[in-house]
PDB file of C-alpha atoms in Angstrom:
ATOM      1  CA  THR A  19      73.140  68.470 179.270  1.00 63.00           C
ATOM      2  CA  PRO A  20      75.959  65.951 179.448  1.00 64.00           C
ATOM      3  CA  LYS A  21      75.273  62.420 180.674  1.00 66.00           C
ATOM      4  CA  GLY A  22      75.233  62.578 184.467  1.00 67.00           C
ATOM      5  CA  GLY A  23      74.570  66.333 184.434  1.00 67.00           C
ATOM      6  CA  TRP A  24      76.780  69.369 184.887  1.00 69.00           C
ATOM      7  CA  LYS A  25      79.308  69.516 187.716  1.00 72.00           C
ATOM      8  CA  THR A  26      77.486  72.570 189.117  1.00 73.00           C
ATOM      9  CA  GLN A  27      73.934  71.237 188.618  1.00 76.00           C
ATOM     10  CA  LEU A  28      71.563  70.690 191.563  1.00 77.00           C
ATOM     11  CA  ARG A  29      71.420  67.077 192.784  1.00 82.00           C
ATOM     12  CA  ASP A  30      68.710  65.086 194.548  1.00 77.00           C
ATOM     13  CA  SER A  31      69.363  63.066 197.714  1.00 79.00           C
ATOM     14  CA  ALA A  32      70.596  60.129 195.595  1.00 82.00           C
ATOM     15  CA  GLY A  33      73.101  62.402 193.808  1.00 82.00           C
ATOM     16  CA  LYS A  34      71.181  62.433 190.512  1.00 84.00           C
ATOM     17  CA  ALA A  35      71.212  65.681 188.516  1.00 83.00           C
ATOM     18  CA  VAL A  36      67.945  67.637 188.812  1.00 83.00           C
ATOM     19  CA  ALA A  37      66.143  69.042 185.771  1.00 83.00           C
ATOM     20  CA  ASP A  38      62.796  70.668 185.013  1.00 82.00           C
ATOM     21  CA  LYS A  39      60.027  68.760 183.236  1.00 81.00           C
ATOM     22  CA  LYS A  40      61.481  69.753 179.839  1.00 74.00           C
ATOM     23  CA  GLY A  41      64.885  68.332 180.756  1.00 77.00           C
ATOM     24  CA  HIS A  42      66.609  71.694 181.300  1.00 78.00           C
ATOM     25  CA  ALA A  43      69.260  71.601 184.015  1.00 84.00           C
ATOM     26  CA  LEU A  44      68.548  73.377 187.312  1.00 85.00           C
ATOM     27  CA  PHE A  45      71.195  75.228 189.297  1.00 85.00           C
ATOM     28  CA  GLY A  46      71.289  76.494 192.869  1.00 86.00           C
ATOM     29  CA  SER A  47      72.892  79.809 191.949  1.00 87.00           C
ATOM     30  CA  VAL A  48      73.542  82.115 189.025  1.00 86.00           C
ATOM     31  CA  ALA A  49      77.276  81.408 189.373  1.00 89.00           C
ATOM     32  CA  ASN A  50      76.663  77.663 188.999  1.00 88.00           C
ATOM     33  CA  GLY A  51      74.569  78.285 185.873  1.00 88.00           C
ATOM     34  CA  ILE A  52      77.283  80.498 184.382  1.00 91.00           C
ATOM     35  CA  GLY A  53      79.858  77.821 185.229  1.00 90.00           C
ATOM     36  CA  ALA A  54      77.841  75.186 183.345  1.00 89.00           C
ATOM     37  CA  TRP A  55      77.354  77.517 180.366  1.00 91.00           C
ATOM     38  CA  SER A  56      81.113  78.193 180.350  1.00 92.00           C
ATOM     39  CA  GLU A  57      81.831  74.465 180.485  1.00 90.00           C
ATOM     40  CA  TRP A  58      79.451  73.854 177.553  1.00 89.00           C
ATOM     41  CA  MET A  59      80.966  76.703 175.521  1.00 92.00           C
ATOM     42  CA  LYS A  60      84.574  75.629 176.142  1.00 93.00           C
ATOM     43  CA  LYS A  61      83.789  72.026 175.226  1.00 90.00           C
ATOM     44  CA  ARG A  62      81.968  73.050 172.034  1.00 89.00           C
ATOM     45  CA  ILE A  63      84.611  75.571 171.005  1.00 92.00           C
ATOM     46  CA  GLU A  64      87.406  73.019 171.452  1.00 93.00           C
ATOM     47  CA  LYS A  65      85.626  69.844 170.307  1.00 92.00           C
ATOM     48  CA  ASP A  66      83.370  71.183 167.552  1.00 90.00           C
ATOM     49  CA  HIS A  67      85.601  74.117 166.560  1.00 92.00           C
ATOM     50  CA  LEU A  68      82.755  76.594 166.918  1.00 92.00           C
ATOM     51  CA  GLY A  69      83.806  80.087 165.982  1.00 94.00           C
ATOM     52  CA  THR A  70      80.728  82.039 164.848  1.00 97.00           C
ATOM     53  CA  ALA A  71      77.485  83.050 166.526  1.00 96.00           C
ATOM     54  CA  PHE A  72      75.514  81.031 163.962  1.00 96.00           C
ATOM     55  CA  GLN A  73      77.521  77.875 164.694  1.00 95.00           C
ATOM     56  CA  ILE A  74      76.997  78.329 168.439  1.00 93.00           C
ATOM     57  CA  MET A  75      73.288  79.072 168.183  1.00 92.00           C
ATOM     58  CA  SER A  76      72.743  76.184 165.743  1.00 92.00           C
ATOM     59  CA  LEU A  77      73.741  73.850 168.594  1.00 88.00           C
ATOM     60  CA  TYR A  78      72.258  75.914 171.432  1.00 85.00           C
ATOM     61  CA  ALA A  79      68.884  76.544 169.743  1.00 88.00           C
ATOM     62  CA  PRO A  80      68.831  74.295 166.666  1.00 90.00           C
ATOM     63  CA  PRO A  81      66.533  75.278 163.795  1.00 89.00           C
ATOM     64  CA  ASP A  82      64.929  71.820 163.844  1.00 91.00           C
ATOM     65  CA  ASP A  83      63.698  72.153 167.457  1.00 89.00           C
ATOM     66  CA  CYS A  84      60.844  73.987 169.133  1.00 88.00           C
ATOM     67  CA  VAL A  85      61.263  77.198 171.134  1.00 85.00           C
ATOM     68  CA  GLY A  86      61.818  76.231 174.775  1.00 78.00           C
ATOM     69  CA  SER A  87      61.947  72.554 173.758  1.00 76.00           C
ATOM     70  CA  ILE A  88      58.156  72.585 174.042  1.00 80.00           C
ATOM     71  CA  GLY A  89      56.619  70.148 171.580  1.00 82.00           C
ATOM     72  CA  LYS A  90      58.125  68.335 168.630  1.00 85.00           C
ATOM     73  CA  PRO A  91      58.260  69.884 165.148  1.00 88.00           C
ATOM     74  CA  PRO A  92      56.028  70.614 163.395  1.00 88.00           C
ATOM     75  CA  ASN A  93      53.811  70.874 166.528  1.00 91.00           C
ATOM     76  CA  CYS A  94      55.577  73.745 168.293  1.00 90.00           C
ATOM     77  CA  PRO A  95      53.180  75.995 170.220  1.00 90.00           C
ATOM     78  CA  TYR A  96      55.731  78.848 170.255  1.00 87.00           C
ATOM     79  CA  GLY A  97      57.230  78.078 166.859  1.00 89.00           C
ATOM     80  CA  ILE A  98      60.545  76.694 165.648  1.00 92.00           C
ATOM     81  CA  ASN A  99      63.733  78.116 167.168  1.00 90.00           C
ATOM     82  CA  PRO A 100      64.634  81.385 165.384  1.00 92.00           C
ATOM     83  CA  THR A 101      68.272  80.317 165.103  1.00 94.00           C
ATOM     84  CA  LEU A 102      69.433  82.970 162.634  1.00 96.00           C
ATOM     85  CA  GLU A 103      67.668  85.788 164.527  1.00 93.00           C
ATOM     86  CA  TYR A 104      69.203  84.506 167.756  1.00 92.00           C
ATOM     87  CA  ALA A 105      72.668  84.363 166.142  1.00 96.00           C
ATOM     88  CA  GLU A 106      72.276  87.893 164.764  1.00 96.00           C
ATOM     89  CA  GLN A 107      71.427  89.243 168.241  1.00 92.00           C
ATOM     90  CA  VAL A 108      74.334  87.385 169.856  1.00 94.00           C
ATOM     91  CA  ALA A 109      76.801  88.497 167.156  1.00 97.00           C
ATOM     92  CA  SER A 110      75.654  92.111 167.353  1.00 96.00           C
ATOM     93  CA  ALA A 111      76.630  92.111 171.055  1.00 95.00           C
ATOM     94  CA  VAL A 112      80.261  91.967 169.879  1.00 96.00           C
ATOM     95  CA  ASN A 113      79.744  94.111 166.759  1.00 97.00           C
ATOM     96  CA  LYS A 114      79.884  91.147 164.383  1.00 98.00           C
ATOM     97  CA  GLY A 115      77.597  89.404 161.930  1.00 98.00           C
ATOM     98  CA  PRO A 116      76.234  85.887 162.567  1.00 97.00           C
ATOM     99  CA  HIS A 117      78.828  84.227 160.309  1.00 98.00           C
ATOM    100  CA  ASP A 118      81.847  86.322 161.391  1.00 98.00           C
ATOM    101  CA  ALA A 119      84.649  84.735 163.436  1.00 97.00           C
ATOM    102  CA  LEU A 120      84.461  85.530 167.161  1.00 97.00           C
ATOM    103  CA  ASN A 121      87.215  85.750 169.763  1.00 96.00           C
ATOM    104  CA  LEU A 122      86.198  82.920 172.103  1.00 95.00           C
ATOM    105  CA  VAL A 123      89.443  82.283 174.005  1.00 93.00           C
ATOM    106  CA  GLY A 124      88.158  82.514 177.562  1.00 93.00           C
ATOM    107  CA  ASN A 125      91.494  82.997 179.299  1.00 93.00           C
ATOM    108  CA  THR A 126      92.397  86.141 177.315  1.00 94.00           C
ATOM    109  CA  GLN A 127      90.902  89.579 177.954  1.00 95.00           C
ATOM    110  CA  GLY A 128      89.435  89.918 174.451  1.00 95.00           C
ATOM    111  CA  GLY A 129      87.924  86.436 174.524  1.00 95.00           C
ATOM    112  CA  ARG A 130      86.561  86.940 178.038  1.00 96.00           C
ATOM    113  CA  ASP A 131      84.978  90.239 176.979  1.00 96.00           C
ATOM    114  CA  SER A 132      83.365  88.490 173.991  1.00 96.00           C
ATOM    115  CA  LEU A 133      82.066  85.603 176.108  1.00 96.00           C
ATOM    116  CA  PHE A 134      80.600  88.052 178.642  1.00 96.00           C
ATOM    117  CA  SER A 135      78.818  89.995 175.875  1.00 95.00           C
ATOM    118  CA  ILE A 136      77.577  86.767 174.275  1.00 94.00           C
ATOM    119  CA  PHE A 137      76.319  85.420 177.613  1.00 93.00           C
ATOM    120  CA  SER A 138      74.526  88.726 178.310  1.00 92.00           C
ATOM    121  CA  ALA A 139      72.901  88.631 174.860  1.00 91.00           C
ATOM    122  CA  ILE A 140      71.795  85.022 175.359  1.00 89.00           C
ATOM    123  CA  ALA A 141      70.372  85.851 178.803  1.00 86.00           C
ATOM    124  CA  THR A 142      68.457  88.790 177.322  1.00 85.00           C
ATOM    125  CA  PHE A 143      67.127  86.643 174.470  1.00 83.00           C
ATOM    126  CA  GLU A 144      66.155  83.764 176.787  1.00 80.00           C
ATOM    127  CA  ILE A 145      64.655  85.802 179.634  1.00 78.00           C
ATOM    128  CA  GLY A 146      63.250  88.517 177.414  1.00 72.00           C
ATOM    129  CA  ALA A 147      64.195  92.148 176.903  1.00 63.00           C
ATOM    130  CA  ASP A 148      60.814  93.223 178.262  1.00 67.00           C
ATOM    131  CA  PHE A 149      61.464  91.393 181.534  1.00 70.00           C
ATOM    132  CA  CYS A 150      64.994  92.796 181.800  1.00 73.00           C
ATOM    133  CA  ASN A 151      63.976  96.309 180.728  1.00 72.00           C
ATOM    134  CA  SER A 152      65.909  96.159 177.410  1.00 69.00           C
ATOM    135  CA  LYS A 153      69.174  94.329 178.299  1.00 75.00           C
ATOM    136  CA  CYS A 154      69.660  91.866 181.131  1.00 79.00           C
ATOM    137  CA  GLN A 155      72.377  93.069 183.492  1.00 85.00           C
ATOM    138  CA  ILE A 156      74.878  90.393 184.468  1.00 88.00           C
ATOM    139  CA  SER A 157      77.456  91.031 187.169  1.00 92.00           C
ATOM    140  CA  ARG A 158      80.852  91.043 185.466  1.00 94.00           C
ATOM    141  CA  GLU A 159      82.541  90.100 188.736  1.00 95.00           C
ATOM    142  CA  LEU A 160      80.231  87.092 189.175  1.00 94.00           C
ATOM    143  CA  PHE A 161      80.689  86.101 185.528  1.00 95.00           C
ATOM    144  CA  ASP A 162      84.504  86.275 185.720  1.00 95.00           C
ATOM    145  CA  LYS A 163      84.607  84.289 188.955  1.00 93.00           C
ATOM    146  CA  ALA A 164      82.353  81.560 187.506  1.00 92.00           C
ATOM    147  CA  ILE A 165      84.179  81.365 184.182  1.00 93.00           C
ATOM    148  CA  ASN A 166      87.584  81.192 185.921  1.00 93.00           C
ATOM    149  CA  SER A 167      86.595  77.764 187.229  1.00 89.00           C
ATOM    150  CA  ILE A 168      86.413  76.506 183.635  1.00 91.00           C
ATOM    151  CA  TRP A 169      88.867  78.624 181.615  1.00 93.00           C
ATOM    152  CA  GLY A 170      91.308  79.530 184.373  1.00 92.00           C
ATOM    153  CA  GLU A 171      92.547  82.972 185.320  1.00 92.00           C
ATOM    154  CA  LEU A 172      93.125  85.548 182.599  1.00 90.00           C
ATOM    155  CA  GLU A 173      96.527  85.383 180.947  1.00 85.00           C
ATOM    156  CA  GLN A 174      98.514  88.552 181.550  1.00 78.00           C
ATOM    157  CA  PRO A 175     100.027  90.264 178.508  1.00 71.00           C
ATOM    158  CA  ALA A 176     103.803  89.671 178.272  1.00 67.00           C
ATOM    159  CA  SER A 177     104.537  93.299 179.227  1.00 63.00           C
ATOM    160  CA  GLN A 178     102.654  92.843 182.553  1.00 56.00           C
ATOM    161  CA  SER A 179     104.114  89.481 183.559  1.00 51.00           C
ATOM    162  CA  ARG A 180     107.645  90.704 184.362  1.00 49.00           C
TER     163      ARG A 180
END
């Protein structure tokens, strides 16, 4: 969470960003959560030059942290983050391996499709496939609307822009 919180994060009456007791940001809607995730991804892709699922998941769920940020290593009641397993699941959502380059350009159709698949895989991993009945279903319309606020509208191919 950036200093001062996400633009779309819930705020208390004093305007301070609201978080749960583990420090995870809280949002008033799914769209606001997707917007914050999109903001985080865009910043990390541009600033840190992230391009693979393993690079993304190493920041998102670092291998030196506890699952759910509960505890401090080595005292992690649910274990250490399974970063490689997480990266493999995320990469497989776009038919790639964890160290393969991903299309992460959010204002192009291919990049948007990849980001949607990656977000869906992360949601399934975080919430749990059992809870979601195998794969968590995310509204593509809601996702695109939320991500547009960060990446902008999709660029039209040159043949369609005439």
